[in-house]
Coordinates of C-alpha atoms and ligand atoms in Angstrom, one line a residue:
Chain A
X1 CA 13.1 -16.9 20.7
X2 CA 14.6 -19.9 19.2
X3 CA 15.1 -20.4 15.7
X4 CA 12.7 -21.5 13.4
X5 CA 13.7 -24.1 10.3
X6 CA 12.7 -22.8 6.8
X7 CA 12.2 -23.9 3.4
X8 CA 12.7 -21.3 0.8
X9 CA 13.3 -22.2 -2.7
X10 CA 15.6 -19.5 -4.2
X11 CA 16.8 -19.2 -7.8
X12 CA 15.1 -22.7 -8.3
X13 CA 16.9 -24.2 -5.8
X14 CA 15.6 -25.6 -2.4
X15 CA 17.1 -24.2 0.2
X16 CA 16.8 -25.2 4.0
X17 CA 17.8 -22.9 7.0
X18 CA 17.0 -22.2 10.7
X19 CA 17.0 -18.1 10.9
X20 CA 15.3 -16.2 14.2
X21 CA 11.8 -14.4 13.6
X22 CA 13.2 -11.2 13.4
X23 CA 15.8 -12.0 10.2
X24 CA 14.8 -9.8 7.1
X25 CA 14.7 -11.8 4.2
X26 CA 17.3 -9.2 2.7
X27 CA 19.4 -10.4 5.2
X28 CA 18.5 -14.4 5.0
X29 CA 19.3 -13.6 1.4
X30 CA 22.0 -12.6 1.8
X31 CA 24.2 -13.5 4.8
X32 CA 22.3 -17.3 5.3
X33 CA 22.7 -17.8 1.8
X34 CA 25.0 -15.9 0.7
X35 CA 23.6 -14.6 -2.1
X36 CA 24.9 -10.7 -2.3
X37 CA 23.1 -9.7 -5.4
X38 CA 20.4 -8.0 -3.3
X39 CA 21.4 -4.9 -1.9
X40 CA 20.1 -3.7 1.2
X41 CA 19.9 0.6 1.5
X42 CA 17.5 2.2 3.4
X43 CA 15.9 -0.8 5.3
X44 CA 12.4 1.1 5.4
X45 CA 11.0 0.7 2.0
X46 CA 12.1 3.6 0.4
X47 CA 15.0 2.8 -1.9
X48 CA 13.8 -0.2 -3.6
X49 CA 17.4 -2.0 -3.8
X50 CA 16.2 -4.9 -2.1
X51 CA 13.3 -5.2 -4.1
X52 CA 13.4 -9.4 -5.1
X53 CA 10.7 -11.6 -6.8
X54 CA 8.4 -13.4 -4.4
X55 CA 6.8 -16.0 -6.3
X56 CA 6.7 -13.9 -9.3
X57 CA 6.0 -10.7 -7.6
X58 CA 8.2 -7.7 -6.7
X59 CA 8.4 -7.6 -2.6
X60 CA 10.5 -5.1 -0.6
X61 CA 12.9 -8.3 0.9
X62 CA 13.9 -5.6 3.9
X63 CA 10.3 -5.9 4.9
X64 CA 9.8 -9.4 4.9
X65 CA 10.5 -11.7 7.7
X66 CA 11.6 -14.9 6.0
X67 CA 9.9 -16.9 8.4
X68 CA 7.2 -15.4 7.0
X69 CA 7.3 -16.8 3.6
X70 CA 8.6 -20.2 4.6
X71 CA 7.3 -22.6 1.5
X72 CA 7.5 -19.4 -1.2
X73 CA 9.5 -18.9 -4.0
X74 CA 11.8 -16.2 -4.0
X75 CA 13.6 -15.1 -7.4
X76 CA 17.0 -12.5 -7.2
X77 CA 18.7 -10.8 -9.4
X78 CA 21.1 -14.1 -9.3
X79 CA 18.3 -15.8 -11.0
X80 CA 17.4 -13.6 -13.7
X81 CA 20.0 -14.8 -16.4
X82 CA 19.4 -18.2 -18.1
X83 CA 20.8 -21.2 -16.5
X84 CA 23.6 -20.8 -19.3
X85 CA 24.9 -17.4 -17.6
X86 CA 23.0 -15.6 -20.8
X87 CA 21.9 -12.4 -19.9
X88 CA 18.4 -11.9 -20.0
X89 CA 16.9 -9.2 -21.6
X90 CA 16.1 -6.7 -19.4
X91 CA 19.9 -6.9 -18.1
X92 CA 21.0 -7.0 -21.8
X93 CA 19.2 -3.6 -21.9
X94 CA 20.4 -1.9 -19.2
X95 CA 24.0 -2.6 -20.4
X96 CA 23.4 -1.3 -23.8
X97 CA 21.4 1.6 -22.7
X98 CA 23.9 2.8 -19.8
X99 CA 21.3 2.0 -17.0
X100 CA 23.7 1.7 -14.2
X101 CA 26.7 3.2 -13.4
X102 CA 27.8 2.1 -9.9
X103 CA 25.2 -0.8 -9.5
X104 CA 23.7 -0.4 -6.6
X105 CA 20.2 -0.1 -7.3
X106 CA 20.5 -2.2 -10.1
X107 CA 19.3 -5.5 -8.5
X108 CA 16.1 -4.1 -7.5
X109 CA 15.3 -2.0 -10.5
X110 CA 16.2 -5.6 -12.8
X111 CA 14.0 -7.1 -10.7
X112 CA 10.9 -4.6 -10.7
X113 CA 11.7 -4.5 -14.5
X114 CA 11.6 -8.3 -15.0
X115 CA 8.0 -8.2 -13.4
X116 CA 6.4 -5.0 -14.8
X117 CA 7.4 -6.2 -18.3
X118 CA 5.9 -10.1 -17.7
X119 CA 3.2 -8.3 -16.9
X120 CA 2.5 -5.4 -19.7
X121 CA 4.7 -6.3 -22.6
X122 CA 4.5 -3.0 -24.2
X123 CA 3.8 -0.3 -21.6
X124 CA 3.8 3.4 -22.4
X125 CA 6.1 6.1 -21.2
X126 CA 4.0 7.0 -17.8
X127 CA 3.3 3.1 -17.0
X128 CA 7.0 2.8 -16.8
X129 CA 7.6 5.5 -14.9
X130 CA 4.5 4.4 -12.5
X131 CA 6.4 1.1 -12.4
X132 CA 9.9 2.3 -11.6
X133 CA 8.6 5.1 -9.5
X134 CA 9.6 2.9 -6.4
X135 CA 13.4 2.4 -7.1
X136 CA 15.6 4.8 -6.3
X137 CA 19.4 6.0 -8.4
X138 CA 21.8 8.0 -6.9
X139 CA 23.6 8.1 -9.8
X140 CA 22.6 7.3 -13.1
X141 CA 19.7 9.6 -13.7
X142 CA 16.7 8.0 -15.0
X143 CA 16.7 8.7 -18.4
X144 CA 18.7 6.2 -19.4
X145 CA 17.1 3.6 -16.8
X146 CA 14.0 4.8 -18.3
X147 CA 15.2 4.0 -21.8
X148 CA 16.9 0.6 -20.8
X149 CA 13.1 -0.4 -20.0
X150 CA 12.1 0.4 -23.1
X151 CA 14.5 -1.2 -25.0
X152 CA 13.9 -4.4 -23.0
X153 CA 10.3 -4.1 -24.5
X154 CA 12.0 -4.0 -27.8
X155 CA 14.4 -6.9 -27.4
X156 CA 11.3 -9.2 -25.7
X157 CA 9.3 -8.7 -28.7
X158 CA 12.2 -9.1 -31.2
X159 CA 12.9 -12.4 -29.5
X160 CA 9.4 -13.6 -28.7
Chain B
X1 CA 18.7 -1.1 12.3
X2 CA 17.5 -4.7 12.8
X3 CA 14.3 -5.2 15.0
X4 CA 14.4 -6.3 18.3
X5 CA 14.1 -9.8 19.2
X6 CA 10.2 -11.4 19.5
X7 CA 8.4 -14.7 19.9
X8 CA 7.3 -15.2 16.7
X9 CA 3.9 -17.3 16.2
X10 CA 2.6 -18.4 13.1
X11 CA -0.9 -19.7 13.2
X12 CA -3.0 -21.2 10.9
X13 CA -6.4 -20.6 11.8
X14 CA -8.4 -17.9 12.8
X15 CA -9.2 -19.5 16.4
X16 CA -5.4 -20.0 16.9
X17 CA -4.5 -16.3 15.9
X18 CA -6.7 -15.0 18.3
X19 CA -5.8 -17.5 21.5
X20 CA -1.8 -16.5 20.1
X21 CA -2.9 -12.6 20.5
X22 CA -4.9 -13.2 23.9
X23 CA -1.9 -14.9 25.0
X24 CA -0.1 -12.4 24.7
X25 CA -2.0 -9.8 25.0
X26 CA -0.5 -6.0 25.7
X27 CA 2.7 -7.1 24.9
X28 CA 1.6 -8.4 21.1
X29 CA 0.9 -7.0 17.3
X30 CA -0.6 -8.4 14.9
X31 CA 1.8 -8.8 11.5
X32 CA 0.0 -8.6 8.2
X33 CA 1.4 -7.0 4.8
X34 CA 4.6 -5.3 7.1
X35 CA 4.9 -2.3 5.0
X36 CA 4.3 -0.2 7.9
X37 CA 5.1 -2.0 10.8
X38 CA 8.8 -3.3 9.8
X39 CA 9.7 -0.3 8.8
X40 CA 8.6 0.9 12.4
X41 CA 10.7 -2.0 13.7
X42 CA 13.9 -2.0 11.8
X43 CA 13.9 1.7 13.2
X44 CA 13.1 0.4 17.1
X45 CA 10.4 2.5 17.1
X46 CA 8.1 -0.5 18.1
X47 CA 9.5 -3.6 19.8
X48 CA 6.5 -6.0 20.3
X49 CA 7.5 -8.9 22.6
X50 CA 5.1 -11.3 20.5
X51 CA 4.4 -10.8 16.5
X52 CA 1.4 -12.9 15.3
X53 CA 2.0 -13.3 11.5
X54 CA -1.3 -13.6 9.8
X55 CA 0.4 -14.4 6.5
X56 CA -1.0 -18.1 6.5
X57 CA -4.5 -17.2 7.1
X58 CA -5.8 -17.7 3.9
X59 CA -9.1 -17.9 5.0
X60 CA -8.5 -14.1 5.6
X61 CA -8.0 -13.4 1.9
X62 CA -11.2 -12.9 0.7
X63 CA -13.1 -10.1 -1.5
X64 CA -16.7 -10.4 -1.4
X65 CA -18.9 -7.8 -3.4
X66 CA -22.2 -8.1 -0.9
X67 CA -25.5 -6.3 -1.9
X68 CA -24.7 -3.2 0.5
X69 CA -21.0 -3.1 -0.2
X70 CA -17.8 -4.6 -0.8
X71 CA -15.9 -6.7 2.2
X72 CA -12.3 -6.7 2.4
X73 CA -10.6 -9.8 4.5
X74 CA -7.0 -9.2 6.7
X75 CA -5.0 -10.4 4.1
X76 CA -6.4 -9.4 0.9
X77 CA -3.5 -7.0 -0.5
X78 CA -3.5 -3.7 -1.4
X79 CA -3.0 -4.8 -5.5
X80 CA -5.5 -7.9 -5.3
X81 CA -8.5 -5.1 -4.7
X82 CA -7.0 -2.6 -7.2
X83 CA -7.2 -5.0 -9.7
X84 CA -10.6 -6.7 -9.0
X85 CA -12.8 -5.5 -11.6
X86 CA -15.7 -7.0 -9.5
X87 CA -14.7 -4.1 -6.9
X88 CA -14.0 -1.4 -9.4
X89 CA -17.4 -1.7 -10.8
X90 CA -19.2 -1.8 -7.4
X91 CA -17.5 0.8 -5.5
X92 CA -14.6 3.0 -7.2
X93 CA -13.5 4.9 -4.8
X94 CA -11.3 1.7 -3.5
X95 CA -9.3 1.6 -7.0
X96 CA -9.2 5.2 -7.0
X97 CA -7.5 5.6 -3.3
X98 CA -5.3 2.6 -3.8
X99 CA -3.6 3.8 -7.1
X100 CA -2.1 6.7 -4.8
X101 CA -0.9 4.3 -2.0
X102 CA 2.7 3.9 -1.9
X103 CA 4.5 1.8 -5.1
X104 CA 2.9 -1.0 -7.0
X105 CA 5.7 -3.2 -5.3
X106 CA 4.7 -2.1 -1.9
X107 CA 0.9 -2.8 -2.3
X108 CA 1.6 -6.3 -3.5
X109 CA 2.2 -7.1 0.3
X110 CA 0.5 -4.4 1.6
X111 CA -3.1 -5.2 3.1
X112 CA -6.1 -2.9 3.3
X113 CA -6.9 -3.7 6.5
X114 CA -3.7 -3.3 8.2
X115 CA -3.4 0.9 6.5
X116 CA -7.1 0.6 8.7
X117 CA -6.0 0.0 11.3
X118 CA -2.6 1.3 11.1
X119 CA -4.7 5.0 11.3
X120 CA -1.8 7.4 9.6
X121 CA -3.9 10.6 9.3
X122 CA -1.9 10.9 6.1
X123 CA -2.8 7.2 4.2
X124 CA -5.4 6.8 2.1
X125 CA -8.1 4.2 3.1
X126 CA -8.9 5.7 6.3
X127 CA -10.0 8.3 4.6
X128 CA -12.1 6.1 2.4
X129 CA -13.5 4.2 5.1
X130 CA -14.6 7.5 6.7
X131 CA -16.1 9.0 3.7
X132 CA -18.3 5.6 3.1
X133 CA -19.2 5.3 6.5
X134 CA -18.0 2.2 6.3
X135 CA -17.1 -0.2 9.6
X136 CA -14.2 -2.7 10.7
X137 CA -14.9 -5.9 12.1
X138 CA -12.5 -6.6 14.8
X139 CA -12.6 -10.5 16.5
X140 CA -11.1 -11.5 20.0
X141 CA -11.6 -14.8 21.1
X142 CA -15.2 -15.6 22.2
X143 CA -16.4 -12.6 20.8
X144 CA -16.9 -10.2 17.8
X145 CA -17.5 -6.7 17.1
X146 CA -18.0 -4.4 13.9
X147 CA -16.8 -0.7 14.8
X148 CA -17.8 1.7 12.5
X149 CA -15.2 4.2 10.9
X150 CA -16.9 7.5 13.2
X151 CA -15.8 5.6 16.3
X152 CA -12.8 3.0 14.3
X153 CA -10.1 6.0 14.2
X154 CA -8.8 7.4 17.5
X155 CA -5.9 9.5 17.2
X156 CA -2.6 9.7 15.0
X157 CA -1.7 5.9 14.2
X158 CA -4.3 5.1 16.7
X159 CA -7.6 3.0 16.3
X160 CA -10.7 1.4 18.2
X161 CA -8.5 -2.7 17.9
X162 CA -7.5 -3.3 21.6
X163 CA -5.2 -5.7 22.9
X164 CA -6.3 -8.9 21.9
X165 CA -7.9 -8.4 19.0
X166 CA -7.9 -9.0 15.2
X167 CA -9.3 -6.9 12.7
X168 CA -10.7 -9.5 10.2
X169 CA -12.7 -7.0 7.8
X170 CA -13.4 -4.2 6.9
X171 CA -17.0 -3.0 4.7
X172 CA -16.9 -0.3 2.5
X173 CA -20.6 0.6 1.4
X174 CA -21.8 1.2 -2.4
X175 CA -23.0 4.1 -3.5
X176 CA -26.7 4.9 -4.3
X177 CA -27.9 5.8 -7.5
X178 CA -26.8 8.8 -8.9
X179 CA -23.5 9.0 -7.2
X180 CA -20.0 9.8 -7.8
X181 CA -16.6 9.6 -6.0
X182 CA -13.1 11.6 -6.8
X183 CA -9.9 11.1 -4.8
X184 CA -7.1 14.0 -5.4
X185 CA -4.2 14.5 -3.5
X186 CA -0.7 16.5 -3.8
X187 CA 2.5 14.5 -2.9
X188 CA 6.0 15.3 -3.2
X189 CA 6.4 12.5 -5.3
X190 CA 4.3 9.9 -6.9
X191 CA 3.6 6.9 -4.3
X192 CA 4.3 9.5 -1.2
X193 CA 2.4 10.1 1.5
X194 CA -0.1 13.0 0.6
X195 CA 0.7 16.4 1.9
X196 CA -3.3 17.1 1.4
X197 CA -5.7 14.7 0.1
X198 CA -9.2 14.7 -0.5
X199 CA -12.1 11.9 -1.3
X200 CA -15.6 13.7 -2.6
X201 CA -19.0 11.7 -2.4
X202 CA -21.5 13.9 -4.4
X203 CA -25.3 12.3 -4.6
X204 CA -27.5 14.1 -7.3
X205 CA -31.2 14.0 -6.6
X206 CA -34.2 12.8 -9.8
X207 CA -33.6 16.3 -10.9
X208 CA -30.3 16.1 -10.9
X209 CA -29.6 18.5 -8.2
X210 CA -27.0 18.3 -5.5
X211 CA -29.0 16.6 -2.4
X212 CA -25.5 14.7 -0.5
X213 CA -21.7 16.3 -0.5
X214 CA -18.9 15.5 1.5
X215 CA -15.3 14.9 1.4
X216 CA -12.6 13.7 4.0
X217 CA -9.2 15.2 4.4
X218 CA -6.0 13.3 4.2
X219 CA -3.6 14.8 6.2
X220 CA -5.5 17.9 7.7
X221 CA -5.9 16.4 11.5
X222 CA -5.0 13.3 13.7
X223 CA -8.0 11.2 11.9
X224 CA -9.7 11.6 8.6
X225 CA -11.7 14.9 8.9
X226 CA -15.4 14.5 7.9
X227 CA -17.2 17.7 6.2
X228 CA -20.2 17.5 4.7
X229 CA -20.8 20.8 2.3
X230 CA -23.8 20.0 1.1
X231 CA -25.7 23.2 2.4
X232 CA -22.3 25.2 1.0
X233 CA -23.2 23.4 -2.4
X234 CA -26.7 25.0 -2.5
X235 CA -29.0 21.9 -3.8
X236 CA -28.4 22.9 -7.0
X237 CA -27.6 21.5 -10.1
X238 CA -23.4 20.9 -10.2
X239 CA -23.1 23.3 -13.6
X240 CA -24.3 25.9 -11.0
X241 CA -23.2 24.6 -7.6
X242 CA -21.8 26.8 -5.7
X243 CA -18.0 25.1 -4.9
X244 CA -15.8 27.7 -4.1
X245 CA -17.8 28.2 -0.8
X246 CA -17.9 24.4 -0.5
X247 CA -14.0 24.2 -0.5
X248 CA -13.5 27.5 1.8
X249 CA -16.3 25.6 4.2
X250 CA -13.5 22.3 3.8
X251 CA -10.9 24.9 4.8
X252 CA -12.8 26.3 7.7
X253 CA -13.2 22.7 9.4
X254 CA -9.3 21.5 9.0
X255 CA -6.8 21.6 11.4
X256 CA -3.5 20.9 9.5
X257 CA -0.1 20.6 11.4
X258 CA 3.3 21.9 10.3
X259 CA 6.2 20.1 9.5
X260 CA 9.4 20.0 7.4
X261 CA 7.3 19.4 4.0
X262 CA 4.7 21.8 4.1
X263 CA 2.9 24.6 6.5
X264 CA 0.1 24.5 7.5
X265 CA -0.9 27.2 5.8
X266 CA 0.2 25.7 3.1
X267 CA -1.5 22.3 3.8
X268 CA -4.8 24.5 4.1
X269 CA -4.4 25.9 1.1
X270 CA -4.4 22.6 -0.8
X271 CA -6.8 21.1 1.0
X272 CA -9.1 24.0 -0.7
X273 CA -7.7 23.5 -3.9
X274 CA -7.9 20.0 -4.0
X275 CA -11.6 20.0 -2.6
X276 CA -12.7 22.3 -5.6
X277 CA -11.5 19.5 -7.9
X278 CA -12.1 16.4 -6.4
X279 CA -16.0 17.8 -5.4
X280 CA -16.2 18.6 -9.1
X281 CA -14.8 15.8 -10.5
X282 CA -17.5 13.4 -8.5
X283 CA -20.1 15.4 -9.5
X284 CA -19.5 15.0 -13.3
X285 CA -19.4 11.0 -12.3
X286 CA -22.3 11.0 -10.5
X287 CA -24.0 12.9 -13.9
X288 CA -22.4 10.0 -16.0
X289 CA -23.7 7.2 -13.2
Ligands
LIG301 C1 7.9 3.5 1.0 C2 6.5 3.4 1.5 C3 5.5 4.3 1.1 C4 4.2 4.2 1.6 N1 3.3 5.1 1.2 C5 2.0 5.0 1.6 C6 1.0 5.9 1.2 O1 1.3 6.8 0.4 N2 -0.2 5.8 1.7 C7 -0.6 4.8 2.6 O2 -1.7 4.7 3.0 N3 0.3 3.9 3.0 C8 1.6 4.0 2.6 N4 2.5 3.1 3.0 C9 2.1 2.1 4.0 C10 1.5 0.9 3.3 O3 0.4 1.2 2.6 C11 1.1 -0.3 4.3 O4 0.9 -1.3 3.4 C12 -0.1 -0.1 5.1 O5 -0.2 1.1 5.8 C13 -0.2 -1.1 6.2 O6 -0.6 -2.4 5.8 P1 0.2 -3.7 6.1 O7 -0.7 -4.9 5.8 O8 1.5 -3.7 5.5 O9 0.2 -3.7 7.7 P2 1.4 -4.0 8.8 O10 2.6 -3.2 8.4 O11 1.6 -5.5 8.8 O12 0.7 -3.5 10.1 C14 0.5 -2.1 10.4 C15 -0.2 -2.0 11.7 O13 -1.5 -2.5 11.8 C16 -1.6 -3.6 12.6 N5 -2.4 -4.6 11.9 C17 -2.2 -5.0 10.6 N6 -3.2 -5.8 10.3 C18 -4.0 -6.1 11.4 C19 -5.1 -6.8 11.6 N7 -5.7 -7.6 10.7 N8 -5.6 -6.8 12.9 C20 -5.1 -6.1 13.9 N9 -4.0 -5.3 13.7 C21 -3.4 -5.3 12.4 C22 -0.1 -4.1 12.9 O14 0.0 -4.7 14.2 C23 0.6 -2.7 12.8 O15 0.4 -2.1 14.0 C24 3.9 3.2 2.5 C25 4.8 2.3 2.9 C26 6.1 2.4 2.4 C27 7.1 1.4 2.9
LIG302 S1 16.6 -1.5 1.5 FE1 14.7 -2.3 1.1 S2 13.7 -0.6 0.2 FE2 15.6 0.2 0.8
LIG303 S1 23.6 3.0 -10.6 FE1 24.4 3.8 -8.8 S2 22.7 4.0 -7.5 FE2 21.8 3.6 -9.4

């Protein structure tokens, strides 16, 4: 049970680290790399918080073994923003819309959001709710999460 | 809670998975999509000495539409066969199951194989793979074996993959002509497990009258529950099928269990309900098919 060396490219940036088998990748995240922006809460799938981009797609990190995806690409909610620290525009649009109130779940939602919108520009009310229907809020209510997604829409196709 | 420690192995062939899971034998589990078994081990509710992480097989990641059905590799995820159009178009029932399985984030790592073999009376695909009569082909080293879905599901969480083995397909048959296929189900909330599903089969004969009808039951015993209902149906043409004594011969058959989310009662109850629709429901597609 010794410890295996990995390659994980995080953010954009290679990263090397010896981790056992059994280290989540919520936990490689976030205690071998110290990148704390992934929130860990239920640890069985259910809460979405963890929820990180695995190259390109949206991945429970608290059920990954990062020994498991040794040689992947892993986007957080670190590396959403532009290099510049601009906000992108699904975080722009969950601070104008009043997405988040404690922040919590926030990491995973910006991350589920970032991916369901890359992939369906313009989606109606029940494919957002389809989309987001894996993140749970204890506190904001999901109107206004599910009006921050829409607004991100908005913003994406004003910039684009 | 963190799992327990294990000897991880990471192979990158077929022929070095299986010599890693004969090596270890009793003591080792195969890890494919984790959405089911990390939960199971952050909770310590398994602690496997060996984990063989199939994640690198790639040679496991296949989708093949073949002339008598469609055949699913270990690692082909859950959303990789929902979104195959190729699939959709051969046998629907797939993207009709896995749109009610879990989140869209958990079936990108998900596999289809693994809920097989996995066996919760309350996922999905088991039921599907019962309903088809579909079969799982499960390799050990120096030998293979395809198990069909009547013998494939054992018990709660239980199947036919022994010690040793690797479950490197599964089949799922297409339809013949003049068939249709409807999954419903009721869940607390969307992406849930079911507290009752159904998946219909109806078959219509040249005359359009009702000649095959069955359905499996999510939820409503330790495996996926078989009934066939075609007698109950009366070979007659769907407008005038008889299906409220087709769903109350579903009801008859069932043996739901209790728990803290629904009685079982209750749980019979919807199995009826949902048996009416989703019978209906694949009758109408197998009038537009
Ligand atoms: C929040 C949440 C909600 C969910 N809701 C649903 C739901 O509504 N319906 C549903 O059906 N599922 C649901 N699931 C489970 C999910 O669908 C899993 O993806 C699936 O059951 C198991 O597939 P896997 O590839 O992740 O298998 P794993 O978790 O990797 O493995 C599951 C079991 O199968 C064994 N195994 C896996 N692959 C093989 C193989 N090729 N050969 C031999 N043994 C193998 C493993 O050793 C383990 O015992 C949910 C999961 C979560 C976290
Ligand atoms: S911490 Fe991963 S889903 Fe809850
Ligand atoms: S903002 Fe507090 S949990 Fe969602």
């Amino acid at each position: 049970m010794t410890d295996i060396a990995i390659t994980l490219t995080v953010n954009g940036v290679v990263r090397q680290v010896e981790v056992p088998g059994r280290r989540l990748l919520s936990d490689c995240l976030r205690h071998d790399l110290g990148l704390t922006g992934t929130h860990v809460g239920c640890e069985h799938g259910v809460c979405g918080c963890c929820t990180v981009l695995l190259d390109g797609e949206p991945v429970r990190s608290c059920l990954t073994f990062a020994v498991t995806v040794d040689g992947h690409d892993i986007t957080t909610v670190e590396g959403l923003a532009a290099p510049d620290g601009a906000m992108s525009p699904v975080q722009r649009a969950f601070t104008e819309c009043h997405g988040l109130q404690c922040g919590f779940c926030t990491p995973g939602f910006l991350c589920t959001v970032t991916a369901l919108l890359r992939d369906n520009p313009s989606p109606t009310g029940e494919e957002v709710l389809e989309g987001i229907s894996g993140n749970l809020c204890r506190c904001t209510g999901y109107q206004n999460i599910v009006k921050s997604v829409h607004r991100a829409a908005e913003i994406m196709a004003e910039e684009s | 809670m963190k799992p327990a420690p294990f000897d991880y192995h990471a192979p990158r062939s077929l022929g070095e998975a299986l010599d890693d899971l004969a090596g270890a034998g009793a003591d080792g589990k195969v890890l494919a999509g984790g959405q089911s078994l990390i939960p199971m081990l952050n909770m310590r509710l398994a602690a496997p000495a060996h984990l063989v992480d199939i994640n690198r097989l790639t040679e496991l990641a296949t989708l093949e539409v073949e002339p008598g059905g469609v055949r699913v590799g270990a690692l082909a995820r859950h959303a990789q066969v929902e979104r195959s159009e190729r699939v959709a178009a051969a046998q629907p029932l797939l993207r009709q199951a896995l749109r009610l399985v879990a989140h869209p984030v958990i079936r990108n790592r998900g596999t289809v194989v693994g809920s097989l073999v996995h066996a919760d009376p309350a996922a999905e695909l088991p039921a599907v793979l019962a309903l088809l009569g579909g079969s799982v082909r499960l390799a050990r080293r120096g030998a293979t074996r395809e198990v069909p879905a009547a013998a494939f599901f054992t018990g709660p969480l239980e199947s036919a993959t022994g010690p040793g083995e690797l479950a490197v397909s599964a089949f799922f048959p297409l339809l013949p002509a003049r068939s249709g296929t409807a999954f419903r189900e009721v869940a607390r909330r969307h992406g849930d497990y079911a507290l009752a599903g159904i998946a219909a089969l109806v078959r219509l004969d040249d005359d359009l009258r009702i000649i095959a009808a069955r359905v499996a039951c999510v939820s409503a015993g330790p495996v996926p529950v078989l009934v066939d209902v075609t007698g109950a149906c009366g070979h007659r043409p769907p407008a005038s099928a008889d299906w409220d004594s087709a769903a109350r011969a579903v009801q008859e058959r069932i043996e739901p269990e209790a728990d803290i989310h629904a009685s079982a009662d209750y749980r019979r109850h919807l199995i009826g309900v949902l048996a009416g629709q989703a019978l209906r429901e694949a009758a109408r597609a197998a009038l537009d098919g």
